[in-house]
């Protein structure tokens, strides 16, 4: 799609650190991390950020939809039903609290 700059929000701080640190890290998942780093190193600007899952519910819902689909691309003419209430809540400024155990 010829993007020049992309911002990537990930809800796992460990993954953000694995992608942005130069260290080899854990061998678990190392191959996929190396492939992603190669993509990040292509001729474009990519900024990787951490986002709490509670602030990224639409992306989380889209990921769930994607996991239940066959391989390939899907295009929507209107908003998928699973996102409607999330988008409405976002428009209304409704937030979700982040629960932290002490």
PDB file of N, CA and C in Angstrom:
ATOM      1  N   UNK A   1       0.824  -1.197   0.000  1.00  0.00           N
ATOM      2  CA  UNK A   1       0.000   0.000   0.000  1.00  0.00           C
ATOM      3  C   UNK A   1       0.865   1.257   0.000  1.00  0.00           C
ATOM      4  N   UNK A   2       2.156   1.075  -0.047  1.00  0.00           N
ATOM      5  CA  UNK A   2       3.094   2.182  -0.188  1.00  0.00           C
ATOM      6  C   UNK A   2       3.129   3.131   1.013  1.00  0.00           C
ATOM      7  N   UNK A   3       2.958   2.611   2.204  1.00  0.00           N
ATOM      8  CA  UNK A   3       3.030   3.440   3.405  1.00  0.00           C
ATOM      9  C   UNK A   3       4.469   3.895   3.632  1.00  0.00           C
ATOM     10  N   UNK A   4       4.633   5.127   4.079  1.00  0.00           N
ATOM     11  CA  UNK A   4       5.956   5.666   4.391  1.00  0.00           C
ATOM     12  C   UNK A   4       6.226   5.617   5.897  1.00  0.00           C
ATOM     13  N   UNK A   5       5.170   5.761   6.688  1.00  0.00           N
ATOM     14  CA  UNK A   5       5.298   5.765   8.145  1.00  0.00           C
ATOM     15  C   UNK A   5       4.124   5.003   8.756  1.00  0.00           C
ATOM     16  N   UNK A   6       4.422   4.173   9.749  1.00  0.00           N
ATOM     17  CA  UNK A   6       3.413   3.347  10.395  1.00  0.00           C
ATOM     18  C   UNK A   6       3.638   3.403  11.905  1.00  0.00           C
ATOM     19  N   UNK A   7       2.553   3.471  12.655  1.00  0.00           N
ATOM     20  CA  UNK A   7       2.630   3.355  14.111  1.00  0.00           C
ATOM     21  C   UNK A   7       1.983   2.033  14.485  1.00  0.00           C
ATOM     22  N   UNK A   8       2.712   1.210  15.227  1.00  0.00           N
ATOM     23  CA  UNK A   8       2.268  -0.113  15.614  1.00  0.00           C
ATOM     24  C   UNK A   8       2.041  -0.130  17.119  1.00  0.00           C
ATOM     25  N   UNK A   9       0.822  -0.425  17.537  1.00  0.00           N
ATOM     26  CA  UNK A   9       0.485  -0.509  18.955  1.00  0.00           C
ATOM     27  C   UNK A   9       0.296  -1.970  19.321  1.00  0.00           C
ATOM     28  N   UNK A  10       1.031  -2.417  20.335  1.00  0.00           N
ATOM     29  CA  UNK A  10       1.024  -3.804  20.765  1.00  0.00           C
ATOM     30  C   UNK A  10       0.634  -3.842  22.237  1.00  0.00           C
ATOM     31  N   UNK A  11      -0.246  -4.780  22.613  1.00  0.00           N
ATOM     32  CA  UNK A  11      -0.698  -4.821  24.007  1.00  0.00           C
ATOM     33  C   UNK A  11       0.170  -5.712  24.890  1.00  0.00           C
ATOM     34  N   UNK A  12       1.336  -6.076  24.416  1.00  0.00           N
ATOM     35  CA  UNK A  12       2.277  -6.850  25.227  1.00  0.00           C
ATOM     36  C   UNK A  12       3.579  -6.073  25.331  1.00  0.00           C
ATOM     37  N   UNK A  13       3.896  -5.614  26.529  1.00  0.00           N
ATOM     38  CA  UNK A  13       5.131  -4.860  26.747  1.00  0.00           C
ATOM     39  C   UNK A  13       6.355  -5.721  26.445  1.00  0.00           C
ATOM     40  N   UNK A  14       6.265  -7.015  26.727  1.00  0.00           N
ATOM     41  CA  UNK A  14       7.379  -7.927  26.449  1.00  0.00           C
ATOM     42  C   UNK A  14       7.658  -7.970  24.947  1.00  0.00           C
ATOM     43  N   UNK A  15       6.607  -8.004  24.135  1.00  0.00           N
ATOM     44  CA  UNK A  15       6.783  -8.034  22.680  1.00  0.00           C
ATOM     45  C   UNK A  15       7.376  -6.712  22.194  1.00  0.00           C
ATOM     46  N   UNK A  16       6.894  -5.593  22.723  1.00  0.00           N
ATOM     47  CA  UNK A  16       7.454  -4.285  22.343  1.00  0.00           C
ATOM     48  C   UNK A  16       8.948  -4.262  22.644  1.00  0.00           C
ATOM     49  N   UNK A  17       9.330  -4.721  23.823  1.00  0.00           N
ATOM     50  CA  UNK A  17      10.744  -4.735  24.200  1.00  0.00           C
ATOM     51  C   UNK A  17      11.544  -5.677  23.300  1.00  0.00           C
ATOM     52  N   UNK A  18      10.981  -6.830  22.962  1.00  0.00           N
ATOM     53  CA  UNK A  18      11.673  -7.782  22.090  1.00  0.00           C
ATOM     54  C   UNK A  18      11.894  -7.192  20.700  1.00  0.00           C
ATOM     55  N   UNK A  19      10.937  -6.401  20.218  1.00  0.00           N
ATOM     56  CA  UNK A  19      11.056  -5.815  18.888  1.00  0.00           C
ATOM     57  C   UNK A  19      11.995  -4.619  18.853  1.00  0.00           C
ATOM     58  N   UNK A  20      12.067  -3.885  19.952  1.00  0.00           N
ATOM     59  CA  UNK A  20      12.837  -2.638  19.938  1.00  0.00           C
ATOM     60  C   UNK A  20      14.232  -2.763  20.533  1.00  0.00           C
ATOM     61  N   UNK A  21      14.493  -3.799  21.345  1.00  0.00           N
ATOM     62  CA  UNK A  21      15.825  -3.996  21.914  1.00  0.00           C
ATOM     63  C   UNK A  21      16.702  -4.733  20.912  1.00  0.00           C
ATOM     64  N   UNK A  22      17.993  -4.442  20.953  1.00  0.00           N
ATOM     65  CA  UNK A  22      18.927  -5.104  20.039  1.00  0.00           C
ATOM     66  C   UNK A  22      19.373  -6.474  20.525  1.00  0.00           C
ATOM     67  N   UNK A  23      19.034  -6.810  21.757  1.00  0.00           N
ATOM     68  CA  UNK A  23      19.484  -8.087  22.307  1.00  0.00           C
ATOM     69  C   UNK A  23      18.786  -9.253  21.615  1.00  0.00           C
ATOM     70  N   UNK A  24      19.393 -10.407  21.692  1.00  0.00           N
ATOM     71  CA  UNK A  24      18.811 -11.618  21.094  1.00  0.00           C
ATOM     72  C   UNK A  24      17.572 -12.065  21.846  1.00  0.00           C
ATOM     73  N   UNK A  25      17.563 -11.875  23.170  1.00  0.00           N
ATOM     74  CA  UNK A  25      16.401 -12.250  23.967  1.00  0.00           C
ATOM     75  C   UNK A  25      16.242 -13.746  24.091  1.00  0.00           C
ATOM     76  N   UNK A  26      15.042 -14.160  24.385  1.00  0.00           N
ATOM     77  CA  UNK A  26      14.729 -15.565  24.600  1.00  0.00           C
ATOM     78  C   UNK A  26      14.651 -16.304  23.264  1.00  0.00           C
ATOM     79  N   UNK A  27      15.099 -17.562  23.245  1.00  0.00           N
ATOM     80  CA  UNK A  27      14.968 -18.338  22.011  1.00  0.00           C
ATOM     81  C   UNK A  27      13.507 -18.652  21.676  1.00  0.00           C
ATOM     82  N   UNK A  28      12.630 -18.587  22.675  1.00  0.00           N
ATOM     83  CA  UNK A  28      11.207 -18.834  22.451  1.00  0.00           C
ATOM     84  C   UNK A  28      10.628 -17.689  21.621  1.00  0.00           C
ATOM     85  N   UNK A  29      10.190 -17.969  20.427  1.00  0.00           N
ATOM     86  CA  UNK A  29       9.648 -16.927  19.554  1.00  0.00           C
ATOM     87  C   UNK A  29      10.713 -16.142  18.821  1.00  0.00           C
ATOM     88  N   UNK A  30      11.957 -16.548  18.945  1.00  0.00           N
ATOM     89  CA  UNK A  30      13.060 -15.810  18.327  1.00  0.00           C
ATOM     90  C   UNK A  30      12.962 -15.702  16.815  1.00  0.00           C
ATOM     91  N   UNK A  31      12.506 -16.764  16.167  1.00  0.00           N
ATOM     92  CA  UNK A  31      12.419 -16.751  14.700  1.00  0.00           C
ATOM     93  C   UNK A  31      11.402 -15.718  14.213  1.00  0.00           C
ATOM     94  N   UNK A  32      10.239 -15.663  14.869  1.00  0.00           N
ATOM     95  CA  UNK A  32       9.223 -14.692  14.444  1.00  0.00           C
ATOM     96  C   UNK A  32       9.671 -13.266  14.756  1.00  0.00           C
ATOM     97  N   UNK A  33      10.365 -13.076  15.881  1.00  0.00           N
ATOM     98  CA  UNK A  33      10.880 -11.751  16.229  1.00  0.00           C
ATOM     99  C   UNK A  33      11.875 -11.290  15.167  1.00  0.00           C
ATOM    100  N   UNK A  34      12.754 -12.177  14.721  1.00  0.00           N
ATOM    101  CA  UNK A  34      13.726 -11.820  13.689  1.00  0.00           C
ATOM    102  C   UNK A  34      13.033 -11.456  12.364  1.00  0.00           C
ATOM    103  N   UNK A  35      11.974 -12.178  12.013  1.00  0.00           N
ATOM    104  CA  UNK A  35      11.232 -11.860  10.792  1.00  0.00           C
ATOM    105  C   UNK A  35      10.556 -10.497  10.903  1.00  0.00           C
ATOM    106  N   UNK A  36       9.980 -10.210  12.067  1.00  0.00           N
ATOM    107  CA  UNK A  36       9.328  -8.916  12.268  1.00  0.00           C
ATOM    108  C   UNK A  36      10.362  -7.798  12.233  1.00  0.00           C
ATOM    109  N   UNK A  37      11.529  -8.018  12.848  1.00  0.00           N
ATOM    110  CA  UNK A  37      12.586  -7.005  12.817  1.00  0.00           C
ATOM    111  C   UNK A  37      13.038  -6.714  11.395  1.00  0.00           C
ATOM    112  N   UNK A  38      13.090  -7.742  10.541  1.00  0.00           N
ATOM    113  CA  UNK A  38      13.441  -7.517   9.124  1.00  0.00           C
ATOM    114  C   UNK A  38      12.398  -6.628   8.453  1.00  0.00           C
ATOM    115  N   UNK A  39      11.118  -6.881   8.739  1.00  0.00           N
ATOM    116  CA  UNK A  39      10.058  -6.027   8.178  1.00  0.00           C
ATOM    117  C   UNK A  39      10.179  -4.602   8.691  1.00  0.00           C
ATOM    118  N   UNK A  40      10.484  -4.453   9.983  1.00  0.00           N
ATOM    119  CA  UNK A  40      10.635  -3.121  10.560  1.00  0.00           C
ATOM    120  C   UNK A  40      11.805  -2.374   9.948  1.00  0.00           C
ATOM    121  N   UNK A  41      12.808  -3.111   9.492  1.00  0.00           N
ATOM    122  CA  UNK A  41      14.002  -2.494   8.924  1.00  0.00           C
ATOM    123  C   UNK A  41      13.892  -2.129   7.450  1.00  0.00           C
ATOM    124  N   UNK A  42      12.757  -2.395   6.830  1.00  0.00           N
ATOM    125  CA  UNK A  42      12.579  -2.033   5.420  1.00  0.00           C
ATOM    126  C   UNK A  42      12.518  -0.516   5.253  1.00  0.00           C
ATOM    127  N   UNK A  43      12.336  -0.065   4.051  1.00  0.00           N
ATOM    128  CA  UNK A  43      12.388   1.365   3.720  1.00  0.00           C
ATOM    129  C   UNK A  43      11.092   2.080   4.112  1.00  0.00           C
ATOM    130  N   UNK A  44      10.870   2.201   5.412  1.00  0.00           N
ATOM    131  CA  UNK A  44       9.751   2.945   5.952  1.00  0.00           C
ATOM    132  C   UNK A  44      10.021   3.224   7.419  1.00  0.00           C
ATOM    133  N   UNK A  45       9.289   4.128   7.981  1.00  0.00           N
ATOM    134  CA  UNK A  45       9.450   4.453   9.393  1.00  0.00           C
ATOM    135  C   UNK A  45       8.355   3.740  10.181  1.00  0.00           C
ATOM    136  N   UNK A  46       8.754   2.930  11.156  1.00  0.00           N
ATOM    137  CA  UNK A  46       7.791   2.217  11.998  1.00  0.00           C
ATOM    138  C   UNK A  46       8.102   2.550  13.455  1.00  0.00           C
ATOM    139  N   UNK A  47       7.098   3.027  14.152  1.00  0.00           N
ATOM    140  CA  UNK A  47       7.219   3.293  15.586  1.00  0.00           C
ATOM    141  C   UNK A  47       6.394   2.240  16.316  1.00  0.00           C
ATOM    142  N   UNK A  48       7.031   1.566  17.256  1.00  0.00           N
ATOM    143  CA  UNK A  48       6.374   0.512  18.024  1.00  0.00           C
ATOM    144  C   UNK A  48       6.057   1.059  19.408  1.00  0.00           C
ATOM    145  N   UNK A  49       4.789   0.962  19.807  1.00  0.00           N
ATOM    146  CA  UNK A  49       4.326   1.488  21.091  1.00  0.00           C
ATOM    147  C   UNK A  49       3.604   0.396  21.873  1.00  0.00           C
ATOM    148  N   UNK A  50       3.619   0.542  23.193  1.00  0.00           N
ATOM    149  CA  UNK A  50       2.824  -0.328  24.051  1.00  0.00           C
ATOM    150  C   UNK A  50       1.471   0.331  24.297  1.00  0.00           C
ATOM    151  N   UNK A  51       0.408  -0.449  24.220  1.00  0.00           N
ATOM    152  CA  UNK A  51      -0.945   0.037  24.526  1.00  0.00           C
ATOM    153  C   UNK A  51      -1.624  -1.002  25.407  1.00  0.00           C
ATOM    154  N   UNK A  52      -2.185  -0.552  26.505  1.00  0.00           N
ATOM    155  CA  UNK A  52      -2.916  -1.493  27.355  1.00  0.00           C
ATOM    156  C   UNK A  52      -4.104  -2.058  26.582  1.00  0.00           C
ATOM    157  N   UNK A  53      -4.391  -3.313  26.814  1.00  0.00           N
ATOM    158  CA  UNK A  53      -5.487  -3.983  26.108  1.00  0.00           C
ATOM    159  C   UNK A  53      -6.804  -3.221  26.267  1.00  0.00           C
ATOM    160  N   UNK A  54      -7.020  -2.628  27.432  1.00  0.00           N
ATOM    161  CA  UNK A  54      -8.268  -1.899  27.682  1.00  0.00           C
ATOM    162  C   UNK A  54      -8.420  -0.684  26.764  1.00  0.00           C
ATOM    163  N   UNK A  55      -7.314  -0.131  26.286  1.00  0.00           N
ATOM    164  CA  UNK A  55      -7.386   1.039  25.401  1.00  0.00           C
ATOM    165  C   UNK A  55      -7.436   0.649  23.937  1.00  0.00           C
ATOM    166  N   UNK A  56      -7.361  -0.623  23.675  1.00  0.00           N
ATOM    167  CA  UNK A  56      -7.272  -1.093  22.297  1.00  0.00           C
ATOM    168  C   UNK A  56      -8.298  -2.191  22.027  1.00  0.00           C
ATOM    169  N   UNK A  57      -9.511  -2.015  22.531  1.00  0.00           N
ATOM    170  CA  UNK A  57     -10.534  -3.057  22.426  1.00  0.00           C
ATOM    171  C   UNK A  57     -10.937  -3.350  20.983  1.00  0.00           C
ATOM    172  N   UNK A  58     -10.951  -2.331  20.131  1.00  0.00           N
ATOM    173  CA  UNK A  58     -11.330  -2.569  18.729  1.00  0.00           C
ATOM    174  C   UNK A  58     -10.307  -3.456  18.034  1.00  0.00           C
ATOM    175  N   UNK A  59      -9.032  -3.191  18.270  1.00  0.00           N
ATOM    176  CA  UNK A  59      -7.989  -4.031  17.673  1.00  0.00           C
ATOM    177  C   UNK A  59      -8.071  -5.445  18.220  1.00  0.00           C
ATOM    178  N   UNK A  60      -8.360  -5.570  19.507  1.00  0.00           N
ATOM    179  CA  UNK A  60      -8.503  -6.879  20.127  1.00  0.00           C
ATOM    180  C   UNK A  60      -9.673  -7.653  19.503  1.00  0.00           C
ATOM    181  N   UNK A  61     -10.788  -6.949  19.270  1.00  0.00           N
ATOM    182  CA  UNK A  61     -11.954  -7.578  18.640  1.00  0.00           C
ATOM    183  C   UNK A  61     -11.643  -7.994  17.197  1.00  0.00           C
ATOM    184  N   UNK A  62     -10.934  -7.137  16.457  1.00  0.00           N
ATOM    185  CA  UNK A  62     -10.569  -7.484  15.083  1.00  0.00           C
ATOM    186  C   UNK A  62      -9.642  -8.702  15.056  1.00  0.00           C
ATOM    187  N   UNK A  63      -8.727  -8.782  16.022  1.00  0.00           N
ATOM    188  CA  UNK A  63      -7.839  -9.946  16.097  1.00  0.00           C
ATOM    189  C   UNK A  63      -8.649 -11.213  16.354  1.00  0.00           C
ATOM    190  N   UNK A  64      -9.643 -11.110  17.215  1.00  0.00           N
ATOM    191  CA  UNK A  64     -10.499 -12.274  17.492  1.00  0.00           C
ATOM    192  C   UNK A  64     -11.275 -12.685  16.246  1.00  0.00           C
ATOM    193  N   UNK A  65     -11.777 -11.701  15.507  1.00  0.00           N
ATOM    194  CA  UNK A  65     -12.486 -11.998  14.256  1.00  0.00           C
ATOM    195  C   UNK A  65     -11.533 -12.696  13.288  1.00  0.00           C
ATOM    196  N   UNK A  66     -10.315 -12.168  13.184  1.00  0.00           N
ATOM    197  CA  UNK A  66      -9.328 -12.734  12.267  1.00  0.00           C
ATOM    198  C   UNK A  66      -8.958 -14.163  12.596  1.00  0.00           C
ATOM    199  N   UNK A  67      -8.914 -14.480  13.889  1.00  0.00           N
ATOM    200  CA  UNK A  67      -8.564 -15.850  14.307  1.00  0.00           C
ATOM    201  C   UNK A  67      -9.647 -16.854  13.927  1.00  0.00           C
ATOM    202  N   UNK A  68     -10.868 -16.378  13.748  1.00  0.00           N
ATOM    203  CA  UNK A  68     -11.960 -17.297  13.420  1.00  0.00           C
ATOM    204  C   UNK A  68     -12.214 -17.384  11.907  1.00  0.00           C
ATOM    205  N   UNK A  69     -11.384 -16.703  11.113  1.00  0.00           N
ATOM    206  CA  UNK A  69     -11.584 -16.684   9.666  1.00  0.00           C
ATOM    207  C   UNK A  69     -10.573 -17.578   8.965  1.00  0.00           C
ATOM    208  N   UNK A  70     -10.869 -17.876   7.719  1.00  0.00           N
ATOM    209  CA  UNK A  70      -9.912 -18.590   6.887  1.00  0.00           C
ATOM    210  C   UNK A  70      -8.801 -17.626   6.488  1.00  0.00           C
ATOM    211  N   UNK A  71      -7.709 -18.191   5.976  1.00  0.00           N
ATOM    212  CA  UNK A  71      -6.586 -17.368   5.521  1.00  0.00           C
ATOM    213  C   UNK A  71      -7.023 -16.497   4.342  1.00  0.00           C
ATOM    214  N   UNK A  72      -6.398 -15.350   4.214  1.00  0.00           N
ATOM    215  CA  UNK A  72      -6.704 -14.436   3.122  1.00  0.00           C
ATOM    216  C   UNK A  72      -7.128 -13.094   3.654  1.00  0.00           C
ATOM    217  N   UNK A  73      -7.566 -12.237   2.765  1.00  0.00           N
ATOM    218  CA  UNK A  73      -7.978 -10.885   3.130  1.00  0.00           C
ATOM    219  C   UNK A  73      -9.489 -10.758   3.125  1.00  0.00           C
ATOM    220  N   UNK A  74      -9.985  -9.919   4.015  1.00  0.00           N
ATOM    221  CA  UNK A  74     -11.420  -9.636   4.062  1.00  0.00           C
ATOM    222  C   UNK A  74     -11.618  -8.133   4.039  1.00  0.00           C
ATOM    223  N   UNK A  75     -12.620  -7.691   3.327  1.00  0.00           N
ATOM    224  CA  UNK A  75     -12.946  -6.276   3.247  1.00  0.00           C
ATOM    225  C   UNK A  75     -14.394  -6.106   3.680  1.00  0.00           C
ATOM    226  N   UNK A  76     -14.652  -5.048   4.418  1.00  0.00           N
ATOM    227  CA  UNK A  76     -15.987  -4.796   4.946  1.00  0.00           C
ATOM    228  C   UNK A  76     -16.557  -3.523   4.341  1.00  0.00           C
ATOM    229  N   UNK A  77     -17.818  -3.584   3.921  1.00  0.00           N
ATOM    230  CA  UNK A  77     -18.521  -2.389   3.449  1.00  0.00           C
ATOM    231  C   UNK A  77     -19.116  -1.607   4.612  1.00  0.00           C
ATOM    232  N   UNK A  78     -19.331  -2.280   5.724  1.00  0.00           N
ATOM    233  CA  UNK A  78     -19.821  -1.621   6.927  1.00  0.00           C
ATOM    234  C   UNK A  78     -19.131  -2.256   8.134  1.00  0.00           C
ATOM    235  N   UNK A  79     -19.305  -1.643   9.251  1.00  0.00           N
ATOM    236  CA  UNK A  79     -18.647  -2.067  10.481  1.00  0.00           C
ATOM    237  C   UNK A  79     -19.108  -3.470  10.885  1.00  0.00           C
ATOM    238  N   UNK A  80     -18.156  -4.371  11.198  1.00  0.00           N
ATOM    239  CA  UNK A  80     -18.559  -5.691  11.696  1.00  0.00           C
ATOM    240  C   UNK A  80     -19.360  -5.544  12.993  1.00  0.00           C
ATOM    241  N   UNK A  81     -20.351  -6.399  13.172  1.00  0.00           N
ATOM    242  CA  UNK A  81     -21.245  -6.307  14.333  1.00  0.00           C
ATOM    243  C   UNK A  81     -20.482  -6.348  15.652  1.00  0.00           C
ATOM    244  N   UNK A  82     -19.386  -7.116  15.700  1.00  0.00           N
ATOM    245  CA  UNK A  82     -18.618  -7.237  16.938  1.00  0.00           C
ATOM    246  C   UNK A  82     -17.990  -5.915  17.365  1.00  0.00           C
ATOM    247  N   UNK A  83     -17.859  -4.960  16.428  1.00  0.00           N
ATOM    248  CA  UNK A  83     -17.212  -3.684  16.743  1.00  0.00           C
ATOM    249  C   UNK A  83     -18.188  -2.554  17.034  1.00  0.00           C
ATOM    250  N   UNK A  84     -19.435  -2.715  16.642  1.00  0.00           N
ATOM    251  CA  UNK A  84     -20.399  -1.612  16.744  1.00  0.00           C
ATOM    252  C   UNK A  84     -20.499  -1.027  18.145  1.00  0.00           C
ATOM    253  N   UNK A  85     -20.674  -1.878  19.152  1.00  0.00           N
ATOM    254  CA  UNK A  85     -20.827  -1.368  20.517  1.00  0.00           C
ATOM    255  C   UNK A  85     -19.522  -0.761  21.025  1.00  0.00           C
ATOM    256  N   UNK A  86     -18.387  -1.324  20.614  1.00  0.00           N
ATOM    257  CA  UNK A  86     -17.093  -0.772  21.033  1.00  0.00           C
ATOM    258  C   UNK A  86     -16.869   0.610  20.445  1.00  0.00           C
ATOM    259  N   UNK A  87     -17.204   0.777  19.173  1.00  0.00           N
ATOM    260  CA  UNK A  87     -17.046   2.087  18.531  1.00  0.00           C
ATOM    261  C   UNK A  87     -18.006   3.111  19.120  1.00  0.00           C
ATOM    262  N   UNK A  88     -19.228   2.689  19.411  1.00  0.00           N
ATOM    263  CA  UNK A  88     -20.202   3.596  20.026  1.00  0.00           C
ATOM    264  C   UNK A  88     -19.714   4.042  21.405  1.00  0.00           C
ATOM    265  N   UNK A  89     -19.205   3.107  22.197  1.00  0.00           N
ATOM    266  CA  UNK A  89     -18.673   3.457  23.519  1.00  0.00           C
ATOM    267  C   UNK A  89     -17.504   4.436  23.388  1.00  0.00           C
ATOM    268  N   UNK A  90     -16.665   4.226  22.381  1.00  0.00           N
ATOM    269  CA  UNK A  90     -15.536   5.131  22.157  1.00  0.00           C
ATOM    270  C   UNK A  90     -16.021   6.529  21.787  1.00  0.00           C
ATOM    271  N   UNK A  91     -17.010   6.596  20.906  1.00  0.00           N
ATOM    272  CA  UNK A  91     -17.569   7.895  20.516  1.00  0.00           C
ATOM    273  C   UNK A  91     -18.196   8.635  21.689  1.00  0.00           C
ATOM    274  N   UNK A  92     -18.786   7.862  22.606  1.00  0.00           N
ATOM    275  CA  UNK A  92     -19.436   8.458  23.768  1.00  0.00           C
ATOM    276  C   UNK A  92     -18.444   8.789  24.894  1.00  0.00           C
ATOM    277  N   UNK A  93     -17.184   8.389  24.705  1.00  0.00           N
ATOM    278  CA  UNK A  93     -16.176   8.669  25.720  1.00  0.00           C
ATOM    279  C   UNK A  93     -16.220   7.731  26.906  1.00  0.00           C
ATOM    280  N   UNK A  94     -16.872   6.589  26.749  1.00  0.00           N
ATOM    281  CA  UNK A  94     -16.944   5.612  27.831  1.00  0.00           C
ATOM    282  C   UNK A  94     -15.602   4.887  27.915  1.00  0.00           C
ATOM    283  N   UNK A  95     -15.042   4.830  29.116  1.00  0.00           N
ATOM    284  CA  UNK A  95     -13.743   4.187  29.291  1.00  0.00           C
ATOM    285  C   UNK A  95     -13.886   2.931  30.137  1.00  0.00           C
ATOM    286  N   UNK A  96     -12.884   2.096  30.062  1.00  0.00           N
ATOM    287  CA  UNK A  96     -12.826   0.875  30.873  1.00  0.00           C
ATOM    288  C   UNK A  96     -11.708   1.037  31.892  1.00  0.00           C
ATOM    289  N   UNK A  97     -11.996   0.742  33.143  1.00  0.00           N
ATOM    290  CA  UNK A  97     -10.926   0.853  34.150  1.00  0.00           C
ATOM    291  C   UNK A  97      -9.894  -0.257  33.966  1.00  0.00           C
ATOM    292  N   UNK A  98      -8.680   0.046  34.312  1.00  0.00           N
ATOM    293  CA  UNK A  98      -7.620  -0.963  34.308  1.00  0.00           C
ATOM    294  C   UNK A  98      -7.454  -1.438  35.725  1.00  0.00           C
ATOM    295  N   UNK A  99      -7.690  -2.725  35.954  1.00  0.00           N
ATOM    296  CA  UNK A  99      -7.573  -3.287  37.289  1.00  0.00           C
ATOM    297  C   UNK A  99      -6.126  -3.689  37.541  1.00  0.00           C
ATOM    298  N   UNK A 100      -5.605  -3.251  38.669  1.00  0.00           N
ATOM    299  CA  UNK A 100      -4.217  -3.543  39.027  1.00  0.00           C
ATOM    300  C   UNK A 100      -4.218  -4.232  40.378  1.00  0.00           C
ATOM    301  N   UNK A 101      -3.593  -5.401  40.446  1.00  0.00           N
ATOM    302  CA  UNK A 101      -3.479  -6.121  41.721  1.00  0.00           C
ATOM    303  C   UNK A 101      -2.330  -5.539  42.528  1.00  0.00           C
ATOM    304  N   UNK A 102      -2.564  -5.361  43.808  1.00  0.00           N
ATOM    305  CA  UNK A 102      -1.509  -4.857  44.691  1.00  0.00           C
ATOM    306  C   UNK A 102      -1.018  -5.932  45.605  1.00  0.00           C
TER     307      UNK A 102
END
